[in-house]
C-alpha positions in Angstrom: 6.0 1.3 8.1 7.5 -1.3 5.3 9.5 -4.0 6.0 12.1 -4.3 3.5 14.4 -7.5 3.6 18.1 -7.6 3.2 20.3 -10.4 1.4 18.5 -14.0 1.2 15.8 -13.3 3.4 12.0 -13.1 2.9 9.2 -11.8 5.1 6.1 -13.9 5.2 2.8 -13.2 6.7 1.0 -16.4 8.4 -2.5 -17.3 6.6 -5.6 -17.8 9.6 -6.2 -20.6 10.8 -9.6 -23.0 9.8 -12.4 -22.3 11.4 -14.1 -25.5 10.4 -13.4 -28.9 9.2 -13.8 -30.4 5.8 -16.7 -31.9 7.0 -18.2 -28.7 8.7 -17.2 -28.9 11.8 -16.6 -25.4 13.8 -13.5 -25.5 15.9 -13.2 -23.2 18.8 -10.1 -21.5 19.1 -8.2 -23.4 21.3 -8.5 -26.2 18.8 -7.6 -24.3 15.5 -4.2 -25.2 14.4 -2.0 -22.5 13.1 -1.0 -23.6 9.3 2.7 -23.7 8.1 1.7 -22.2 5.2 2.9 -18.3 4.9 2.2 -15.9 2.2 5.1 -13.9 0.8 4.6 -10.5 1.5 8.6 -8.9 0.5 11.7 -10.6 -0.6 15.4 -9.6 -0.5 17.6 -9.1 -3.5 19.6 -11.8 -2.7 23.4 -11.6 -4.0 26.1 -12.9 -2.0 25.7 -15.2 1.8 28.7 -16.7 2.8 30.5 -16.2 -0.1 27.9 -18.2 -2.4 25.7 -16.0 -4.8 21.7 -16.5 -3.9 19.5 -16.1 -6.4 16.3 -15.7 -4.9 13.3 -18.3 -6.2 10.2 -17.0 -4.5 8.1 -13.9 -5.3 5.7 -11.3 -3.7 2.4 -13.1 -3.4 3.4 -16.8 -3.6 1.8 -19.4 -0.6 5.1 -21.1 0.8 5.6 -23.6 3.3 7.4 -23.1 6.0 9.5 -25.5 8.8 7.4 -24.7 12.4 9.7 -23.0 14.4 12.1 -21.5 11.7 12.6 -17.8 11.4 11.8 -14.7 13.3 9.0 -13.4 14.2 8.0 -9.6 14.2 5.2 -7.8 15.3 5.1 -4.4 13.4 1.4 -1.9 13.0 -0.4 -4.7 14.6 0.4 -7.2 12.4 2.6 -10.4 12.9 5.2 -11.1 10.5 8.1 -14.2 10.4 11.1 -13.3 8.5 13.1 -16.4 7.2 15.8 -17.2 5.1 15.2 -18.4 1.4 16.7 -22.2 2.9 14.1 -22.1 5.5 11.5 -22.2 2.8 10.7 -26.0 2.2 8.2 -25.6 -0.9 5.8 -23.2 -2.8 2.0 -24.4 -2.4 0.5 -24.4 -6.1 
């Protein structure tokens, strides 16, 4: 199955967490910190929210950052997904 977003919203998949440290240190699992940093796996078509036209800004395949708790999240074949708004997106990672 294929997610496919409606209006302004994009579906993101969650990158994995570090294993180790810059330094080299291996952190168990409990200790591994999930990042906010999503990559964008589909995006919506946009048009018009609320009576404002969206234009959407992000593309397939872009690292974005993401607020913690904003969005949904989706379990779908096994694999987690969070689908947010374009808004909820705070900045792409370069």
């Amino acid at each position: 199955m294929k997610l496919r977003p409606l209006a302004d919203r994009v579906v993101l998949k969650q990158r994995a967490a570090e294993e180790k440290t810059k330094s080299g240190i291996i952190l168990t699992s409990a200790a591994q910190e999930k990042p906010e940093v999503f990559d964008v796996v589909e995006v919506g078509p946009g048009g018009v929210v609320d009576g404002n036209k969206i234009t959407m800004e992000v593309k397939v395949g872009q690292r974005v950052l993401v607020n913690r708790y904003s969005g949904t999240q989706v379990k779908l074949d096994g694999e987690e997904y969070n689908i947010v708004r374009q808004s909820d997106i705070l900045a792409v990672v370069e």
